[in-house]
């Protein structure tokens, strides 16, 4: 003969194994949570309900004030240490080496890029297969967009898209620090 605890255990096992049983248990838990929530909501609370109280004060900005956040001055011109290459020259040299990728080993291709790349970019290029380079030659001179005295973005027109380069020169020596390809 099976005792009462064993019957209850077998019945609960069947309930937990069926989808309907699980759904009923979840529904019971949700009902319990809602019921408990109503008990607390009926009591007095120091927390105001949404929409209660006065509205937030209106904030206005007067664009005629001189201390605005937006700076209308152009960024400082890129600066280069004496005897160092200008950012346009570095961008062109890097783009030319980058696009010269056919019939060369990954190591040889990367070694051509290193003189004009930061250590961070050189590390990112480690192990990159040059066969994936989507361009074969430079067809236009780099156009620069100064970001600051030590950061510029260069766009180099290639035979199948545009190579976007970020150049940095914290010490006046320009190096490519980022690459982005735009094939459109």
JSON list of C-alpha atoms in Angstrom, two decimals:
[
{"chain": "A", "resi": 1, "resn": "UNK", "atom": "CA", "xyz": [0.00, 0.00, 0.00]},
{"chain": "A", "resi": 2, "resn": "UNK", "atom": "CA", "xyz": [1.21, 3.48, -0.90]},
{"chain": "A", "resi": 3, "resn": "UNK", "atom": "CA", "xyz": [1.13, 6.08, 1.86]},
{"chain": "A", "resi": 4, "resn": "UNK", "atom": "CA", "xyz": [-0.49, 9.49, 1.51]},
{"chain": "A", "resi": 5, "resn": "UNK", "atom": "CA", "xyz": [2.82, 11.42, 1.13]},
{"chain": "A", "resi": 6, "resn": "UNK", "atom": "CA", "xyz": [3.80, 9.12, -1.74]},
{"chain": "A", "resi": 7, "resn": "UNK", "atom": "CA", "xyz": [0.45, 9.70, -3.51]},
{"chain": "A", "resi": 8, "resn": "UNK", "atom": "CA", "xyz": [0.87, 13.47, -3.19]},
{"chain": "A", "resi": 9, "resn": "UNK", "atom": "CA", "xyz": [4.44, 13.15, -4.51]},
{"chain": "A", "resi": 10, "resn": "UNK", "atom": "CA", "xyz": [3.29, 11.11, -7.54]},
{"chain": "A", "resi": 11, "resn": "UNK", "atom": "CA", "xyz": [0.49, 13.59, -8.23]},
{"chain": "A", "resi": 12, "resn": "UNK", "atom": "CA", "xyz": [2.84, 16.56, -8.09]},
{"chain": "A", "resi": 13, "resn": "UNK", "atom": "CA", "xyz": [5.33, 14.80, -10.39]},
{"chain": "A", "resi": 14, "resn": "UNK", "atom": "CA", "xyz": [2.57, 14.36, -13.00]},
{"chain": "A", "resi": 15, "resn": "UNK", "atom": "CA", "xyz": [1.55, 18.00, -12.69]},
{"chain": "A", "resi": 16, "resn": "UNK", "atom": "CA", "xyz": [5.15, 19.25, -13.09]},
{"chain": "A", "resi": 17, "resn": "UNK", "atom": "CA", "xyz": [5.67, 17.02, -16.15]},
{"chain": "A", "resi": 18, "resn": "UNK", "atom": "CA", "xyz": [2.68, 18.29, -18.13]},
{"chain": "A", "resi": 19, "resn": "UNK", "atom": "CA", "xyz": [2.54, 21.65, -19.88]},
{"chain": "A", "resi": 20, "resn": "UNK", "atom": "CA", "xyz": [-0.81, 22.43, -18.33]},
{"chain": "A", "resi": 21, "resn": "UNK", "atom": "CA", "xyz": [0.54, 21.73, -14.87]},
{"chain": "A", "resi": 22, "resn": "UNK", "atom": "CA", "xyz": [3.51, 24.02, -15.39]},
{"chain": "A", "resi": 23, "resn": "UNK", "atom": "CA", "xyz": [1.22, 26.71, -16.80]},
{"chain": "A", "resi": 24, "resn": "UNK", "atom": "CA", "xyz": [-1.06, 26.45, -13.77]},
{"chain": "A", "resi": 25, "resn": "UNK", "atom": "CA", "xyz": [1.86, 26.75, -11.36]},
{"chain": "A", "resi": 26, "resn": "UNK", "atom": "CA", "xyz": [3.21, 29.81, -13.20]},
{"chain": "A", "resi": 27, "resn": "UNK", "atom": "CA", "xyz": [-0.26, 31.34, -13.16]},
{"chain": "A", "resi": 28, "resn": "UNK", "atom": "CA", "xyz": [-0.53, 30.71, -9.41]},
{"chain": "A", "resi": 29, "resn": "UNK", "atom": "CA", "xyz": [2.83, 32.38, -8.81]},
{"chain": "A", "resi": 30, "resn": "UNK", "atom": "CA", "xyz": [1.81, 35.43, -10.87]},
{"chain": "A", "resi": 31, "resn": "UNK", "atom": "CA", "xyz": [-1.51, 35.68, -9.00]},
{"chain": "A", "resi": 32, "resn": "UNK", "atom": "CA", "xyz": [0.36, 35.51, -5.69]},
{"chain": "A", "resi": 33, "resn": "UNK", "atom": "CA", "xyz": [2.78, 38.27, -6.72]},
{"chain": "A", "resi": 34, "resn": "UNK", "atom": "CA", "xyz": [-0.09, 40.48, -7.88]},
{"chain": "A", "resi": 35, "resn": "UNK", "atom": "CA", "xyz": [-1.99, 39.83, -4.65]},
{"chain": "A", "resi": 36, "resn": "UNK", "atom": "CA", "xyz": [1.01, 40.72, -2.51]},
{"chain": "A", "resi": 37, "resn": "UNK", "atom": "CA", "xyz": [1.59, 43.84, -4.62]},
{"chain": "A", "resi": 38, "resn": "UNK", "atom": "CA", "xyz": [-2.01, 44.95, -4.03]},
{"chain": "A", "resi": 39, "resn": "UNK", "atom": "CA", "xyz": [-1.61, 44.51, -0.28]},
{"chain": "A", "resi": 40, "resn": "UNK", "atom": "CA", "xyz": [1.29, 46.93, -0.27]},
{"chain": "A", "resi": 41, "resn": "UNK", "atom": "CA", "xyz": [-0.41, 49.31, -2.70]},
{"chain": "A", "resi": 42, "resn": "UNK", "atom": "CA", "xyz": [-3.48, 49.57, -0.47]},
{"chain": "A", "resi": 43, "resn": "UNK", "atom": "CA", "xyz": [-1.39, 50.70, 2.49]},
{"chain": "A", "resi": 44, "resn": "UNK", "atom": "CA", "xyz": [-0.06, 54.20, 2.80]},
{"chain": "A", "resi": 45, "resn": "UNK", "atom": "CA", "xyz": [3.08, 54.82, 0.83]},
{"chain": "A", "resi": 46, "resn": "UNK", "atom": "CA", "xyz": [5.57, 57.67, 0.84]},
{"chain": "A", "resi": 47, "resn": "UNK", "atom": "CA", "xyz": [6.31, 57.10, -2.83]},
{"chain": "A", "resi": 48, "resn": "UNK", "atom": "CA", "xyz": [4.20, 59.34, -5.05]},
{"chain": "A", "resi": 49, "resn": "UNK", "atom": "CA", "xyz": [2.45, 57.71, -7.97]},
{"chain": "A", "resi": 50, "resn": "UNK", "atom": "CA", "xyz": [3.39, 58.60, -11.52]},
{"chain": "A", "resi": 51, "resn": "UNK", "atom": "CA", "xyz": [1.86, 61.86, -12.57]},
{"chain": "A", "resi": 52, "resn": "UNK", "atom": "CA", "xyz": [1.43, 63.07, -9.00]},
{"chain": "A", "resi": 53, "resn": "UNK", "atom": "CA", "xyz": [3.00, 66.32, -7.90]},
{"chain": "A", "resi": 54, "resn": "UNK", "atom": "CA", "xyz": [4.04, 69.34, -9.88]},
{"chain": "A", "resi": 55, "resn": "UNK", "atom": "CA", "xyz": [5.44, 69.09, -13.39]},
{"chain": "A", "resi": 56, "resn": "UNK", "atom": "CA", "xyz": [9.17, 69.38, -13.98]},
{"chain": "A", "resi": 57, "resn": "UNK", "atom": "CA", "xyz": [10.39, 72.90, -14.62]},
{"chain": "A", "resi": 58, "resn": "UNK", "atom": "CA", "xyz": [10.85, 73.86, -18.26]},
{"chain": "A", "resi": 59, "resn": "UNK", "atom": "CA", "xyz": [14.46, 74.24, -19.37]},
{"chain": "A", "resi": 60, "resn": "UNK", "atom": "CA", "xyz": [15.34, 76.70, -22.07]},
{"chain": "A", "resi": 61, "resn": "UNK", "atom": "CA", "xyz": [18.62, 77.52, -23.76]},
{"chain": "A", "resi": 62, "resn": "UNK", "atom": "CA", "xyz": [19.36, 80.92, -25.14]},
{"chain": "A", "resi": 63, "resn": "UNK", "atom": "CA", "xyz": [21.48, 80.45, -28.29]},
{"chain": "A", "resi": 64, "resn": "UNK", "atom": "CA", "xyz": [22.66, 84.07, -28.10]},
{"chain": "A", "resi": 65, "resn": "UNK", "atom": "CA", "xyz": [24.66, 83.39, -24.94]},
{"chain": "A", "resi": 66, "resn": "UNK", "atom": "CA", "xyz": [28.43, 83.26, -25.50]},
{"chain": "A", "resi": 67, "resn": "UNK", "atom": "CA", "xyz": [29.12, 80.31, -23.17]},
{"chain": "A", "resi": 68, "resn": "UNK", "atom": "CA", "xyz": [27.42, 77.67, -25.34]},
{"chain": "A", "resi": 69, "resn": "UNK", "atom": "CA", "xyz": [28.68, 74.09, -25.43]},
{"chain": "A", "resi": 70, "resn": "UNK", "atom": "CA", "xyz": [29.15, 74.00, -29.19]},
{"chain": "A", "resi": 71, "resn": "UNK", "atom": "CA", "xyz": [32.45, 75.48, -30.32]},
{"chain": "A", "resi": 72, "resn": "UNK", "atom": "CA", "xyz": [32.18, 77.31, -33.61]},
{"chain": "A", "resi": 73, "resn": "UNK", "atom": "CA", "xyz": [35.94, 77.65, -34.02]},
{"chain": "A", "resi": 74, "resn": "UNK", "atom": "CA", "xyz": [37.57, 75.31, -36.56]},
{"chain": "A", "resi": 75, "resn": "UNK", "atom": "CA", "xyz": [39.79, 72.58, -35.11]},
{"chain": "A", "resi": 76, "resn": "UNK", "atom": "CA", "xyz": [43.46, 73.45, -34.83]},
{"chain": "A", "resi": 77, "resn": "UNK", "atom": "CA", "xyz": [45.57, 72.72, -37.90]},
{"chain": "A", "resi": 78, "resn": "UNK", "atom": "CA", "xyz": [47.61, 69.51, -37.77]},
{"chain": "A", "resi": 79, "resn": "UNK", "atom": "CA", "xyz": [51.14, 70.09, -36.54]},
{"chain": "A", "resi": 80, "resn": "UNK", "atom": "CA", "xyz": [54.19, 68.18, -37.69]},
{"chain": "A", "resi": 81, "resn": "UNK", "atom": "CA", "xyz": [57.64, 68.06, -36.14]},
{"chain": "A", "resi": 82, "resn": "UNK", "atom": "CA", "xyz": [60.44, 69.47, -38.29]},
{"chain": "A", "resi": 83, "resn": "UNK", "atom": "CA", "xyz": [61.87, 66.87, -40.69]},
{"chain": "A", "resi": 84, "resn": "UNK", "atom": "CA", "xyz": [58.80, 64.59, -40.37]},
{"chain": "A", "resi": 85, "resn": "UNK", "atom": "CA", "xyz": [56.33, 63.73, -43.15]},
{"chain": "A", "resi": 86, "resn": "UNK", "atom": "CA", "xyz": [53.07, 65.63, -43.43]},
{"chain": "A", "resi": 87, "resn": "UNK", "atom": "CA", "xyz": [49.85, 63.64, -42.75]},
{"chain": "A", "resi": 88, "resn": "UNK", "atom": "CA", "xyz": [48.93, 63.60, -46.49]},
{"chain": "A", "resi": 89, "resn": "UNK", "atom": "CA", "xyz": [52.27, 61.95, -47.32]},
{"chain": "A", "resi": 90, "resn": "UNK", "atom": "CA", "xyz": [51.89, 59.34, -44.57]},
{"chain": "A", "resi": 91, "resn": "UNK", "atom": "CA", "xyz": [48.30, 58.56, -45.65]},
{"chain": "A", "resi": 92, "resn": "UNK", "atom": "CA", "xyz": [49.36, 58.15, -49.30]},
{"chain": "A", "resi": 93, "resn": "UNK", "atom": "CA", "xyz": [52.34, 55.93, -48.42]},
{"chain": "A", "resi": 94, "resn": "UNK", "atom": "CA", "xyz": [50.21, 53.75, -46.15]},
{"chain": "A", "resi": 95, "resn": "UNK", "atom": "CA", "xyz": [47.40, 53.42, -48.71]},
{"chain": "A", "resi": 96, "resn": "UNK", "atom": "CA", "xyz": [49.90, 52.51, -51.45]},
{"chain": "A", "resi": 97, "resn": "UNK", "atom": "CA", "xyz": [51.49, 49.80, -49.29]},
{"chain": "A", "resi": 98, "resn": "UNK", "atom": "CA", "xyz": [48.07, 48.55, -48.17]},
{"chain": "A", "resi": 99, "resn": "UNK", "atom": "CA", "xyz": [46.82, 48.14, -51.73]},
{"chain": "A", "resi": 100, "resn": "UNK", "atom": "CA", "xyz": [50.05, 46.43, -52.90]},
{"chain": "A", "resi": 101, "resn": "UNK", "atom": "CA", "xyz": [48.88, 43.03, -51.67]},
{"chain": "A", "resi": 102, "resn": "UNK", "atom": "CA", "xyz": [49.11, 40.60, -54.59]},
{"chain": "A", "resi": 103, "resn": "UNK", "atom": "CA", "xyz": [51.80, 37.89, -54.61]},
{"chain": "A", "resi": 104, "resn": "UNK", "atom": "CA", "xyz": [53.13, 38.84, -51.20]},
{"chain": "A", "resi": 105, "resn": "UNK", "atom": "CA", "xyz": [53.18, 36.97, -47.89]},
{"chain": "A", "resi": 106, "resn": "UNK", "atom": "CA", "xyz": [51.16, 38.36, -44.97]},
{"chain": "A", "resi": 107, "resn": "UNK", "atom": "CA", "xyz": [54.41, 39.12, -43.11]},
{"chain": "A", "resi": 108, "resn": "UNK", "atom": "CA", "xyz": [55.96, 41.01, -46.04]},
{"chain": "A", "resi": 109, "resn": "UNK", "atom": "CA", "xyz": [52.72, 42.97, -46.61]},
{"chain": "A", "resi": 110, "resn": "UNK", "atom": "CA", "xyz": [52.49, 43.90, -42.90]},
{"chain": "A", "resi": 111, "resn": "UNK", "atom": "CA", "xyz": [56.19, 44.88, -42.83]},
{"chain": "A", "resi": 112, "resn": "UNK", "atom": "CA", "xyz": [55.50, 47.43, -45.61]},
{"chain": "A", "resi": 113, "resn": "UNK", "atom": "CA", "xyz": [52.79, 49.02, -43.47]},
{"chain": "A", "resi": 114, "resn": "UNK", "atom": "CA", "xyz": [54.77, 49.21, -40.21]},
{"chain": "A", "resi": 115, "resn": "UNK", "atom": "CA", "xyz": [56.80, 52.39, -40.92]},
{"chain": "A", "resi": 116, "resn": "UNK", "atom": "CA", "xyz": [53.55, 54.36, -41.16]},
{"chain": "A", "resi": 117, "resn": "UNK", "atom": "CA", "xyz": [51.46, 52.54, -38.51]},
{"chain": "A", "resi": 118, "resn": "UNK", "atom": "CA", "xyz": [51.16, 52.87, -34.74]},
{"chain": "A", "resi": 119, "resn": "UNK", "atom": "CA", "xyz": [52.06, 49.89, -32.56]},
{"chain": "A", "resi": 120, "resn": "UNK", "atom": "CA", "xyz": [48.35, 49.34, -31.84]},
{"chain": "A", "resi": 121, "resn": "UNK", "atom": "CA", "xyz": [47.48, 49.14, -35.54]},
{"chain": "A", "resi": 122, "resn": "UNK", "atom": "CA", "xyz": [50.54, 46.95, -36.22]},
{"chain": "A", "resi": 123, "resn": "UNK", "atom": "CA", "xyz": [49.28, 44.52, -33.57]},
{"chain": "A", "resi": 124, "resn": "UNK", "atom": "CA", "xyz": [45.80, 44.51, -35.13]},
{"chain": "A", "resi": 125, "resn": "UNK", "atom": "CA", "xyz": [47.29, 43.75, -38.55]},
{"chain": "A", "resi": 126, "resn": "UNK", "atom": "CA", "xyz": [49.31, 40.80, -37.22]},
{"chain": "A", "resi": 127, "resn": "UNK", "atom": "CA", "xyz": [48.06, 37.67, -39.00]},
{"chain": "A", "resi": 128, "resn": "UNK", "atom": "CA", "xyz": [45.81, 39.54, -41.47]},
{"chain": "A", "resi": 129, "resn": "UNK", "atom": "CA", "xyz": [45.72, 37.92, -44.90]},
{"chain": "A", "resi": 130, "resn": "UNK", "atom": "CA", "xyz": [46.41, 40.59, -47.54]},
{"chain": "A", "resi": 131, "resn": "UNK", "atom": "CA", "xyz": [44.36, 38.62, -50.08]},
{"chain": "A", "resi": 132, "resn": "UNK", "atom": "CA", "xyz": [41.29, 40.17, -48.43]},
{"chain": "A", "resi": 133, "resn": "UNK", "atom": "CA", "xyz": [42.32, 43.74, -49.34]},
{"chain": "A", "resi": 134, "resn": "UNK", "atom": "CA", "xyz": [39.51, 45.01, -51.62]},
{"chain": "A", "resi": 135, "resn": "UNK", "atom": "CA", "xyz": [41.58, 47.53, -53.62]},
{"chain": "A", "resi": 136, "resn": "UNK", "atom": "CA", "xyz": [44.56, 47.29, -55.98]},
{"chain": "A", "resi": 137, "resn": "UNK", "atom": "CA", "xyz": [45.78, 50.87, -56.32]},
{"chain": "A", "resi": 138, "resn": "UNK", "atom": "CA", "xyz": [45.46, 54.46, -55.16]},
{"chain": "A", "resi": 139, "resn": "UNK", "atom": "CA", "xyz": [43.70, 56.70, -57.69]},
{"chain": "A", "resi": 140, "resn": "UNK", "atom": "CA", "xyz": [43.45, 59.99, -55.79]},
{"chain": "A", "resi": 141, "resn": "UNK", "atom": "CA", "xyz": [45.41, 62.06, -53.33]},
{"chain": "A", "resi": 142, "resn": "UNK", "atom": "CA", "xyz": [44.31, 61.95, -49.69]},
{"chain": "A", "resi": 143, "resn": "UNK", "atom": "CA", "xyz": [41.85, 64.53, -48.46]},
{"chain": "A", "resi": 144, "resn": "UNK", "atom": "CA", "xyz": [42.28, 65.49, -44.82]},
{"chain": "A", "resi": 145, "resn": "UNK", "atom": "CA", "xyz": [39.71, 66.41, -42.21]},
{"chain": "A", "resi": 146, "resn": "UNK", "atom": "CA", "xyz": [41.50, 67.87, -39.18]},
{"chain": "A", "resi": 147, "resn": "UNK", "atom": "CA", "xyz": [40.10, 66.77, -35.85]},
{"chain": "A", "resi": 148, "resn": "UNK", "atom": "CA", "xyz": [42.77, 68.48, -33.76]},
{"chain": "A", "resi": 149, "resn": "UNK", "atom": "CA", "xyz": [46.43, 69.41, -33.76]},
{"chain": "A", "resi": 150, "resn": "UNK", "atom": "CA", "xyz": [47.41, 65.75, -33.33]},
{"chain": "A", "resi": 151, "resn": "UNK", "atom": "CA", "xyz": [44.51, 63.86, -34.99]},
{"chain": "A", "resi": 152, "resn": "UNK", "atom": "CA", "xyz": [43.29, 63.91, -38.59]},
{"chain": "A", "resi": 153, "resn": "UNK", "atom": "CA", "xyz": [41.06, 61.71, -40.70]},
{"chain": "A", "resi": 154, "resn": "UNK", "atom": "CA", "xyz": [42.23, 61.02, -44.22]},
{"chain": "A", "resi": 155, "resn": "UNK", "atom": "CA", "xyz": [40.13, 59.70, -47.08]},
{"chain": "A", "resi": 156, "resn": "UNK", "atom": "CA", "xyz": [42.09, 58.07, -49.89]},
{"chain": "A", "resi": 157, "resn": "UNK", "atom": "CA", "xyz": [40.26, 57.26, -53.13]},
{"chain": "A", "resi": 158, "resn": "UNK", "atom": "CA", "xyz": [41.14, 53.77, -54.32]},
{"chain": "A", "resi": 159, "resn": "UNK", "atom": "CA", "xyz": [40.24, 51.94, -57.54]},
{"chain": "A", "resi": 160, "resn": "UNK", "atom": "CA", "xyz": [37.23, 50.24, -55.89]},
{"chain": "A", "resi": 161, "resn": "UNK", "atom": "CA", "xyz": [36.20, 52.53, -53.03]},
{"chain": "A", "resi": 162, "resn": "UNK", "atom": "CA", "xyz": [37.56, 54.78, -50.33]},
{"chain": "A", "resi": 163, "resn": "UNK", "atom": "CA", "xyz": [40.08, 53.99, -47.63]},
{"chain": "A", "resi": 164, "resn": "UNK", "atom": "CA", "xyz": [39.41, 55.97, -44.46]},
{"chain": "A", "resi": 165, "resn": "UNK", "atom": "CA", "xyz": [42.44, 56.40, -42.24]},
{"chain": "A", "resi": 166, "resn": "UNK", "atom": "CA", "xyz": [42.78, 57.91, -38.77]},
{"chain": "A", "resi": 167, "resn": "UNK", "atom": "CA", "xyz": [46.21, 59.47, -38.26]},
{"chain": "A", "resi": 168, "resn": "UNK", "atom": "CA", "xyz": [47.65, 60.53, -34.93]},
{"chain": "A", "resi": 169, "resn": "UNK", "atom": "CA", "xyz": [50.79, 62.50, -34.08]},
{"chain": "A", "resi": 170, "resn": "UNK", "atom": "CA", "xyz": [51.08, 63.04, -30.34]},
{"chain": "A", "resi": 171, "resn": "UNK", "atom": "CA", "xyz": [54.77, 63.92, -30.81]},
{"chain": "A", "resi": 172, "resn": "UNK", "atom": "CA", "xyz": [54.53, 65.50, -34.28]},
{"chain": "A", "resi": 173, "resn": "UNK", "atom": "CA", "xyz": [55.31, 62.20, -36.09]},
{"chain": "A", "resi": 174, "resn": "UNK", "atom": "CA", "xyz": [52.22, 61.18, -38.08]},
{"chain": "A", "resi": 175, "resn": "UNK", "atom": "CA", "xyz": [51.19, 57.51, -38.04]},
{"chain": "A", "resi": 176, "resn": "UNK", "atom": "CA", "xyz": [48.06, 55.66, -39.15]},
{"chain": "A", "resi": 177, "resn": "UNK", "atom": "CA", "xyz": [46.12, 54.41, -36.13]},
{"chain": "A", "resi": 178, "resn": "UNK", "atom": "CA", "xyz": [42.86, 53.19, -37.71]},
{"chain": "A", "resi": 179, "resn": "UNK", "atom": "CA", "xyz": [41.55, 51.85, -41.00]},
{"chain": "A", "resi": 180, "resn": "UNK", "atom": "CA", "xyz": [38.01, 51.69, -42.37]},
{"chain": "A", "resi": 181, "resn": "UNK", "atom": "CA", "xyz": [36.94, 50.60, -45.85]},
{"chain": "A", "resi": 182, "resn": "UNK", "atom": "CA", "xyz": [34.04, 52.16, -47.76]},
{"chain": "A", "resi": 183, "resn": "UNK", "atom": "CA", "xyz": [33.34, 50.13, -50.88]},
{"chain": "A", "resi": 184, "resn": "UNK", "atom": "CA", "xyz": [30.45, 52.30, -52.08]}
]
